Tab-separated table of C-alpha atoms in Angstrom:
chain	number	residue	atom	x	y	z
A	215	MET	CA	10.794	-100.735	66.545
A	216	LEU	CA	14.201	-100.876	64.948
A	217	TYR	CA	15.154	-99.077	61.783
A	218	GLU	CA	18.551	-99.790	60.267
A	219	ILE	CA	19.622	-96.926	58.010
A	220	GLY	CA	21.967	-98.485	55.491
A	221	THR	CA	25.302	-100.159	56.060
A	222	ASN	CA	27.412	-98.758	58.876
A	223	ARG	CA	24.725	-96.184	59.718
A	224	ILE	CA	23.418	-95.628	63.173
A	225	LEU	CA	20.521	-97.704	64.384
A	226	ILE	CA	17.518	-95.616	65.278
A	227	ILE	CA	15.692	-97.102	68.202
A	228	CYS	CA	12.201	-95.703	68.547
A	229	LEU	CA	10.395	-95.991	71.835
A	230	ALA	CA	7.050	-97.750	72.163
A	231	ARG	CA	4.134	-96.609	74.288
A	232	CYS	CA	4.672	-95.681	77.936
A	233	MET	CA	8.491	-95.592	77.693
A	234	VAL	CA	9.030	-99.358	77.466
A	235	LYS	CA	12.436	-100.325	78.780
A	236	LEU	CA	14.820	-101.597	76.119
A	237	GLU	CA	17.422	-103.913	77.573
A	238	CYS	CA	21.008	-103.358	76.634
A	239	ALA	CA	22.338	-105.946	74.214
A	240	SER	CA	25.586	-104.276	73.322
A	241	ARG	CA	28.751	-102.913	74.763
A	242	SER	CA	27.254	-99.462	75.316
A	243	THR	CA	24.294	-97.926	77.119
A	244	ILE	CA	23.060	-94.392	77.428
A	245	SER	CA	23.416	-92.815	80.866
A	246	PRO	CA	20.321	-91.705	82.788
A	247	THR	CA	21.893	-88.259	82.413
A	248	TYR	CA	19.852	-87.978	79.247
A	249	LYS	CA	16.586	-88.850	80.983
A	250	SER	CA	13.683	-88.004	78.655
A	251	ILE	CA	15.903	-87.224	75.686
A	252	ILE	CA	17.735	-90.112	74.087
A	253	ILE	CA	20.210	-88.467	71.845
A	254	LEU	CA	22.438	-90.132	69.314
A	255	MET	CA	24.231	-88.315	66.571
A	256	SER	CA	26.300	-89.423	63.563
A	257	ASN	CA	28.910	-87.317	61.830
A	258	LYS	CA	26.533	-86.455	59.034
A	259	TYR	CA	22.937	-87.152	60.086
A	260	ILE	CA	20.391	-86.255	62.714
A	261	TYR	CA	17.275	-88.411	62.800
A	262	THR	CA	14.153	-87.651	64.751
A	263	HIS	CA	11.096	-89.724	65.524
A	264	LYS	CA	7.976	-88.635	67.414
A	265	LEU	CA	5.891	-90.708	69.759
A	266	THR	CA	2.505	-89.837	71.193
A	267	LEU	CA	1.363	-91.288	74.485
A	268	SER	CA	-2.412	-91.047	74.900
A	269	THR	CA	-1.971	-90.897	78.652
A	270	LEU	CA	1.144	-90.437	80.742
A	271	ASN	CA	0.940	-91.030	84.495
A	272	LEU	CA	3.509	-89.377	86.732
A	273	ASN	CA	3.395	-90.785	90.248
A	274	HIS	CA	4.670	-89.156	93.407
A	275	ASN	CA	3.844	-91.199	96.485
A	276	SER	CA	0.049	-91.507	96.490
A	277	TYR	CA	-0.488	-88.521	94.227
A	278	THR	CA	-0.998	-89.175	90.521
A	279	MET	CA	-0.839	-86.540	87.834
A	280	LYS	CA	-2.480	-87.488	84.551
A	281	ILE	CA	-1.631	-85.627	81.385
A	282	SER	CA	-3.908	-86.521	78.485
A	283	SER	CA	-2.443	-86.727	75.018
A	284	PHE	CA	1.042	-85.893	76.291
A	285	ILE	CA	3.496	-85.689	73.433
A	286	VAL	CA	6.838	-87.308	74.007
A	287	THR	CA	9.301	-86.415	71.311
A	288	ILE	CA	12.503	-88.351	71.100
A	289	ILE	CA	15.440	-86.709	69.393
A	290	ILE	CA	18.104	-89.005	68.234
A	291	ILE	CA	21.497	-87.419	68.446
A	292	SER	CA	24.532	-89.581	68.201
A	293	PHE	CA	27.800	-89.969	69.961
A	294	SER	CA	30.549	-89.497	67.417
A	295	MET	CA	31.634	-92.484	65.355
A	296	SER	CA	34.926	-92.568	67.188
A	297	VAL	CA	33.072	-93.636	70.328
A	298	PHE	CA	31.281	-96.653	68.928
A	299	ALA	CA	33.550	-97.961	66.155
A	300	ASP	CA	31.988	-98.830	62.774
A	301	ASP	CA	29.257	-101.321	63.610
A	302	TYR	CA	26.118	-99.696	64.993
A	303	SER	CA	23.788	-102.625	64.524
A	304	SER	CA	24.145	-103.817	68.115
A	305	ILE	CA	23.386	-100.535	69.891
A	306	ALA	CA	20.432	-100.702	72.266
A	307	LEU	CA	19.214	-98.296	74.884
A	308	LYS	CA	17.957	-98.724	78.425
A	309	ILE	CA	15.240	-96.180	79.073
A	310	PRO	CA	14.722	-94.742	82.568
A	311	SER	CA	11.398	-95.665	84.144
A	312	LEU	CA	8.618	-93.144	84.642
A	313	GLU	CA	9.331	-93.314	88.359
A	314	ASP	CA	12.888	-92.139	87.633
A	315	LEU	CA	11.638	-89.298	85.468
A	316	SER	CA	9.087	-88.007	87.954
A	317	ALA	CA	10.771	-88.556	91.314
A	318	ILE	CA	11.074	-85.560	93.614
A	319	GLY	CA	12.188	-85.110	97.170
A	320	ASP	CA	10.127	-86.686	99.932
A	321	ASP	CA	9.663	-83.278	101.547
A	322	LEU	CA	7.708	-81.874	98.589
A	323	SER	CA	4.185	-82.701	97.486
A	324	TYR	CA	1.958	-81.703	94.583
A	325	SER	CA	-1.031	-81.578	96.941
A	326	PHE	CA	0.656	-79.697	99.788
A	327	TYR	CA	-1.715	-76.702	99.717
A	328	HIS	CA	-4.902	-78.449	98.615
A	329	GLU	CA	-6.369	-78.110	102.106
A	330	ARG	CA	-4.053	-75.511	103.615
A	331	CYS	CA	-4.595	-72.806	100.957
A	332	HIS	CA	-6.548	-74.229	98.046
A	333	ASP	CA	-6.478	-71.115	95.795
A	334	VAL	CA	-2.808	-70.290	96.255
A	335	GLU	CA	-1.920	-71.013	92.621
A	336	GLY	CA	-4.853	-68.936	91.403
A	337	ILE	CA	-3.768	-65.966	93.518
A	338	ILE	CA	-0.188	-66.258	92.289
A	339	TYR	CA	-1.114	-66.583	88.632
A	340	ARG	CA	-3.489	-63.609	88.660
A	341	LYS	CA	-0.877	-61.409	90.301
A	342	VAL	CA	1.940	-62.499	87.970
A	343	LYS	CA	-0.325	-61.921	84.963
A	344	GLU	CA	-1.154	-58.432	86.228
A	345	TRP	CA	2.506	-57.507	86.617
A	346	VAL	CA	3.764	-59.100	83.390
A	347	TYR	CA	1.040	-57.493	81.310
A	348	LYS	CA	2.150	-54.105	82.646
A	349	GLU	CA	5.847	-54.895	82.174
A	350	PRO	CA	6.554	-57.902	79.873
A	351	THR	CA	10.303	-57.808	80.570
A	352	LEU	CA	9.552	-58.968	84.115
A	353	ALA	CA	8.797	-62.503	82.912
A	354	PRO	CA	12.411	-63.579	82.255
A	355	SER	CA	13.536	-61.647	85.335
A	356	LEU	CA	11.210	-63.669	87.569
A	357	LEU	CA	12.458	-66.900	86.018
A	358	ARG	CA	16.041	-65.843	86.666
A	359	LEU	CA	15.208	-64.918	90.239
A	360	GLN	CA	14.329	-68.513	91.061
A	361	TYR	CA	17.537	-69.814	89.505
A	362	HIS	CA	19.642	-67.450	91.631
A	363	ASP	CA	17.732	-68.546	94.716
A	364	CYS	CA	17.929	-72.293	94.178
A	365	VAL	CA	21.633	-72.611	93.326
A	366	VAL	CA	22.605	-70.890	96.593
A	367	ARG	CA	21.498	-72.743	99.760
A	368	GLY	CA	18.766	-74.497	97.798
A	369	CYS	CA	15.282	-73.124	97.127
A	370	ASP	CA	14.733	-71.317	100.427
A	371	ALA	CA	13.984	-67.733	99.304
A	372	SER	CA	17.289	-66.546	100.776
A	373	ILE	CA	17.699	-64.332	97.703
A	374	LEU	CA	14.681	-62.302	98.893
A	375	LEU	CA	16.068	-61.356	102.315
A	376	ASP	CA	16.902	-57.668	102.317
A	377	HIS	CA	19.588	-56.753	104.829
A	378	GLU	CA	23.182	-55.662	104.764
A	379	GLY	CA	25.382	-58.469	103.495
A	380	SER	CA	22.513	-60.606	102.115
A	381	GLU	CA	22.591	-62.445	98.774
A	382	LYS	CA	20.461	-59.666	97.320
A	383	THR	CA	23.304	-57.182	97.898
A	384	ALA	CA	25.954	-59.315	96.174
A	385	ASN	CA	27.588	-58.175	92.960
A	386	ALA	CA	26.196	-61.268	91.218
A	387	SER	CA	22.668	-60.174	92.183
A	388	LYS	CA	22.804	-56.508	91.249
A	389	SER	CA	20.905	-56.966	87.971
A	390	LEU	CA	18.119	-59.097	89.497
A	391	ARG	CA	14.580	-57.712	89.229
A	392	GLY	CA	11.075	-58.623	90.286
A	393	PHE	CA	11.338	-58.486	94.069
A	394	GLU	CA	8.322	-56.185	94.254
A	395	VAL	CA	6.221	-58.795	92.452
A	396	ILE	CA	6.974	-61.394	95.122
A	397	ASP	CA	6.204	-58.891	97.895
A	398	ASP	CA	2.854	-58.041	96.298
A	399	ILE	CA	1.895	-61.709	95.947
A	400	LYS	CA	2.946	-62.534	99.495
A	401	ALA	CA	0.861	-59.678	100.899
A	402	GLU	CA	-2.200	-60.926	99.009
A	403	ILE	CA	-1.717	-64.526	100.108
A	404	GLU	CA	-1.333	-63.471	103.745
A	405	LYS	CA	-4.853	-62.000	103.559
A	406	HIS	CA	-6.280	-65.395	102.609
A	407	CYS	CA	-3.893	-67.889	104.206
A	408	PRO	CA	-1.796	-66.216	106.918
A	409	ARG	CA	1.512	-67.832	107.855
A	410	THR	CA	0.834	-70.759	105.549
A	411	VAL	CA	2.582	-70.328	102.184
A	412	SER	CA	6.355	-69.963	102.114
A	413	CYS	CA	8.117	-67.331	100.036
A	414	ALA	CA	10.211	-70.142	98.543
A	415	ASP	CA	7.065	-71.864	97.234
A	416	ILE	CA	5.741	-68.560	95.908
A	417	LEU	CA	8.979	-67.936	94.043
A	418	THR	CA	8.803	-71.390	92.468
A	419	ALA	CA	5.217	-70.943	91.222
A	420	VAL	CA	5.968	-67.412	90.018
A	421	ALA	CA	8.829	-68.685	87.831
A	422	ARG	CA	6.486	-71.232	86.239
A	423	ASP	CA	3.681	-68.728	85.636
A	424	ALA	CA	6.067	-66.098	84.254
A	425	THR	CA	7.365	-68.694	81.797
A	426	VAL	CA	3.828	-69.554	80.687
A	427	LEU	CA	2.950	-65.888	80.205
A	428	ALA	CA	6.067	-65.509	78.042
A	429	GLY	CA	4.828	-68.309	75.777
A	430	GLY	CA	6.705	-71.127	77.464
A	431	PRO	CA	5.528	-74.456	78.885
A	432	TYR	CA	3.409	-75.208	81.940
A	433	TRP	CA	4.608	-77.711	84.520
A	434	THR	CA	3.174	-78.909	87.811
A	435	VAL	CA	4.982	-77.526	90.843
A	436	PRO	CA	5.514	-79.561	94.040
A	437	TYR	CA	5.297	-77.554	97.265
A	438	GLY	CA	6.410	-77.733	100.884
A	439	ARG	CA	9.605	-75.652	100.991
A	440	LYS	CA	10.450	-73.560	104.019
A	441	ASP	CA	12.039	-70.139	104.043
A	442	GLY	CA	15.655	-69.994	105.169
A	443	ARG	CA	16.941	-67.663	107.870
A	444	VAL	CA	20.460	-67.171	106.475
A	445	SER	CA	21.498	-65.119	103.436
A	446	LEU	CA	25.134	-64.232	102.748
A	447	ALA	CA	26.402	-62.114	99.868
A	448	LYS	CA	29.660	-64.053	99.593
A	449	GLU	CA	27.747	-67.272	98.890
A	450	ALA	CA	25.915	-65.670	95.961
A	451	GLU	CA	29.212	-65.186	94.157
A	452	ILE	CA	29.232	-68.867	93.189
A	453	VAL	CA	26.508	-68.203	90.589
A	454	PRO	CA	28.026	-68.545	87.075
A	455	LYS	CA	28.717	-65.156	85.495
A	456	GLY	CA	28.823	-66.101	81.820
A	457	SER	CA	32.562	-66.591	81.346
A	458	GLU	CA	33.085	-70.069	82.803
A	459	SER	CA	34.247	-73.135	80.878
A	460	VAL	CA	31.807	-75.911	80.016
A	461	THR	CA	33.626	-78.194	82.446
A	462	ASN	CA	33.129	-75.683	85.243
A	463	LEU	CA	29.459	-75.346	84.372
A	464	ILE	CA	28.936	-79.108	84.311
A	465	GLU	CA	30.656	-79.485	87.673
A	466	PHE	CA	28.598	-76.652	89.136
A	467	PHE	CA	25.337	-78.195	87.934
A	468	GLN	CA	26.366	-81.639	89.165
A	469	SER	CA	27.061	-80.192	92.603
A	470	LYS	CA	23.399	-79.155	92.668
A	471	GLY	CA	22.078	-82.546	91.564
A	472	LEU	CA	21.609	-81.467	87.955
A	473	ASN	CA	23.201	-82.984	84.873
A	474	VAL	CA	24.462	-82.071	81.397
A	475	LEU	CA	20.983	-82.260	79.912
A	476	ASP	CA	19.645	-79.876	82.565
A	477	LEU	CA	22.519	-77.492	81.849
A	478	VAL	CA	21.753	-77.269	78.131
A	479	VAL	CA	17.986	-77.179	78.569
A	480	LEU	CA	17.955	-74.550	81.319
A	481	SER	CA	20.413	-72.448	79.298
A	482	GLY	CA	17.589	-72.319	76.772
A	483	ALA	CA	15.871	-69.882	79.136
A	484	HIS	CA	18.117	-67.350	77.380
A	485	THR	CA	15.609	-67.461	74.549
A	486	ILE	CA	13.983	-64.554	76.412
A	487	GLY	CA	15.342	-61.793	78.581
A	488	ARG	CA	18.340	-59.493	78.605
A	489	ALA	CA	21.863	-59.363	79.999
A	490	THR	CA	23.970	-56.389	80.999
A	491	CYS	CA	26.527	-55.268	78.454
A	492	GLU	CA	29.118	-55.549	81.212
A	493	SER	CA	28.827	-59.347	80.971
A	494	VAL	CA	29.689	-59.380	77.271
A	495	GLN	CA	32.073	-56.449	76.709
A	496	HIS	CA	35.173	-58.574	77.194
A	497	ARG	CA	34.142	-60.522	74.069
A	498	LEU	CA	33.814	-57.356	72.012
A	499	TYR	CA	37.141	-55.609	72.569
A	500	ASP	CA	39.710	-57.539	74.582
A	501	TYR	CA	39.021	-61.253	74.523
A	502	LYS	CA	41.427	-63.082	76.834
A	503	GLY	CA	43.861	-60.160	76.796
A	504	THR	CA	44.330	-60.134	73.010
A	505	ASN	CA	42.991	-56.592	72.461
A	506	LYS	CA	40.814	-58.193	69.826
A	507	PRO	CA	37.212	-59.437	69.819
A	508	ASP	CA	36.263	-63.064	70.414
A	509	PRO	CA	37.022	-64.723	67.046
A	510	SER	CA	34.041	-67.061	67.483
A	511	LEU	CA	31.547	-64.183	67.238
A	512	ASP	CA	29.737	-63.771	63.936
A	513	PRO	CA	31.100	-60.512	62.389
A	514	LYS	CA	27.683	-58.969	61.808
A	515	TYR	CA	26.587	-59.906	65.311
A	516	LEU	CA	29.808	-58.407	66.685
A	517	ASN	CA	29.047	-55.087	64.973
A	518	TYR	CA	25.502	-55.177	66.325
A	519	LEU	CA	26.723	-55.782	69.872
A	520	ARG	CA	29.303	-53.019	69.642
A	521	ARG	CA	26.550	-50.584	68.689
A	522	LYS	CA	24.257	-51.794	71.472
A	523	CYS	CA	26.896	-52.017	74.188
A	524	ARG	CA	28.727	-48.716	74.191
A	525	TRP	CA	28.208	-48.581	77.951
A	526	ALA	CA	28.542	-51.426	80.427
A	527	SER	CA	25.324	-50.349	82.135
A	528	GLU	CA	23.235	-50.925	78.992
A	529	ASN	CA	21.206	-54.098	78.412
A	530	VAL	CA	21.146	-56.359	75.367
A	531	HIS	CA	18.810	-59.191	74.394
A	532	LEU	CA	20.121	-62.691	75.068
A	533	ASP	CA	18.404	-63.859	71.873
A	534	GLY	CA	19.008	-61.302	69.136
A	535	GLU	CA	16.558	-62.904	66.701
A	536	THR	CA	13.297	-63.526	68.612
A	537	PRO	CA	13.941	-61.911	72.011
A	538	ASP	CA	10.309	-61.860	73.157
A	539	THR	CA	9.354	-65.412	72.141
A	540	PHE	CA	9.980	-68.552	74.171
A	541	ASP	CA	11.231	-70.813	71.376
A	542	THR	CA	14.277	-72.755	70.197
A	543	GLN	CA	15.870	-69.834	68.355
A	544	TYR	CA	18.472	-69.634	71.117
A	545	TYR	CA	19.929	-72.965	69.941
A	546	HIS	CA	19.833	-71.917	66.290
A	547	ASN	CA	21.755	-68.782	67.242
A	548	LEU	CA	24.548	-70.924	68.647
A	549	LYS	CA	24.969	-72.597	65.253
A	550	LYS	CA	25.480	-69.139	63.728
A	551	ASN	CA	28.007	-68.049	66.377
A	552	MET	CA	25.442	-65.661	67.833
A	553	GLY	CA	25.461	-66.819	71.440
A	554	LEU	CA	25.599	-63.683	73.588
A	555	LEU	CA	27.515	-64.994	76.600
A	556	SER	CA	30.683	-67.040	76.328
A	557	THR	CA	28.935	-69.802	78.251
A	558	ASP	CA	26.156	-69.809	75.658
A	559	GLN	CA	28.425	-70.177	72.645
A	560	LEU	CA	30.662	-72.757	74.303
A	561	LEU	CA	27.697	-75.127	74.534
A	562	TYR	CA	27.983	-75.515	70.769
A	563	THR	CA	31.716	-76.192	70.758
A	564	ASP	CA	31.960	-78.841	73.476
A	565	SER	CA	31.339	-82.464	72.497
A	566	ARG	CA	29.398	-83.084	75.708
A	567	THR	CA	26.828	-80.357	75.077
A	568	LYS	CA	26.759	-79.714	71.328
A	569	PRO	CA	24.726	-82.852	70.423
A	570	ILE	CA	22.013	-81.884	72.907
A	571	ALA	CA	21.914	-78.252	71.757
A	572	THR	CA	21.746	-79.390	68.143
A	573	GLY	CA	18.904	-81.798	68.837
A	574	LEU	CA	16.858	-79.306	70.831
A	575	SER	CA	17.109	-76.777	68.019
A	576	TYR	CA	15.003	-79.081	65.839
A	577	GLU	CA	12.367	-80.023	68.401
A	578	SER	CA	10.374	-77.232	70.017
A	579	LEU	CA	7.958	-79.613	71.776
A	580	LEU	CA	10.792	-81.625	73.242
A	581	PHE	CA	12.577	-78.513	74.454
A	582	LYS	CA	9.478	-77.185	76.178
A	583	ASN	CA	8.580	-80.538	77.752
A	584	GLN	CA	12.105	-81.085	79.034
A	585	PHE	CA	12.345	-77.491	80.235
A	586	GLY	CA	9.494	-78.218	82.632
A	587	VAL	CA	11.206	-81.403	83.830
A	588	SER	CA	14.490	-79.587	84.449
A	589	MET	CA	12.734	-76.712	86.214
A	590	VAL	CA	11.091	-79.167	88.632
A	591	LYS	CA	14.547	-80.592	89.344
A	592	LEU	CA	15.930	-77.108	89.896
A	593	ALA	CA	13.058	-76.244	92.225
A	594	SER	CA	13.649	-79.451	94.187
A	595	ILE	CA	17.164	-78.464	95.298
A	596	LEU	CA	16.896	-78.280	99.063
A	597	ASP	CA	19.466	-77.456	101.714
A	598	TYR	CA	18.331	-79.513	104.668
A	599	THR	CA	19.830	-77.128	107.196
A	600	SER	CA	17.663	-74.367	105.760
A	601	GLN	CA	14.641	-76.651	105.721
A	602	ASP	CA	15.079	-78.040	109.245
A	603	ASP	CA	15.607	-74.565	110.717
A	604	GLY	CA	13.297	-72.831	108.289
A	605	GLU	CA	10.054	-70.926	108.736
A	606	ILE	CA	7.129	-69.420	106.851
A	607	ARG	CA	7.994	-65.750	106.566
A	608	VAL	CA	5.237	-63.175	106.984
A	609	ASP	CA	7.239	-60.700	104.890
A	610	CYS	CA	9.568	-62.196	102.289
A	611	LYS	CA	12.160	-59.470	102.882
A	612	TYR	CA	12.716	-60.249	106.558
A	613	VAL	CA	13.165	-63.156	108.904
A	614	ASN	CA	10.213	-63.407	111.312
A	615	GLN	CA	10.539	-61.618	114.632
A	616	TYR	CA	9.199	-63.729	117.479
């Protein structure tokens, strides 16, 4: 359906059932980068339109996942008027197919453990629930643990190896938590399904379940990863530290097979959890060698952070408004110059990321749905050297001894 909003306004193109492909009839198309969000934004307006699909089928090889009454919310965020000139009446969009949206690597399968270890997800969920109920702050830590694993050598549980010079010992990993949760789960699984479930697969399911227990979305996890045998501290230093430019972040994500949309959506994980004050102190006192605070920080927020971060070893909430709720407040904070890390706030100043952040702030359902999609992509990053030479560890901390 096409809705023309006045003269020289943007054309809002609403999607019909089952993501019908709209052929391009103009000089411009939207890149598949935007996948399940089609975002168009004018200088003055943001329009949104919701679609409900009674049934959405996501196919992977012969396996079909059916989600009844799945809500697909389309945010329309525009490119600036300077991109498209003055006449918007000819803009049309080509929508990626469902196959594009749901494709994962051939080495992973949603049914991988159905016969090998049928209750593996139940065991993992019960254990994660037990730990998170005792210590709620573990939920964001477990989510972060998977990110640190997957962006270094792919999702091979190399972050869990505990030896001198391993990724776990790197400076970039010193604030990571939750290793004892993975060890506890692995020990329980070994009682039921010995030498069957990889630590890498456990870590992936744990991140999902921790997100759910924090109030976030559920997504289906494909399995079949192997545990790597190599873990080097120097390689862990590539993980972004919170002071990079948006261009550097985009390039880093692209090198992992992720795109701009994934960058902005996965940054939304900062709606929960904490960061060390060390990572933000440069913004509070000596921003870029000026001996002054970062001028982009909201003054009241700056005073709050200075009170909270007297010592670099202290922790501060990534979302100062609703730190224990998985919601879209993180994106609203960016509008108010209350992004904790430089990399957070820069998402709202760069023309490549601001439209997406703005759109997500208005659509909680869309954010949560797309978060699951981006997490599956993150968890599907595989280093084929690690996979070809990989194993199923008996103890997640150590390579098997044969």
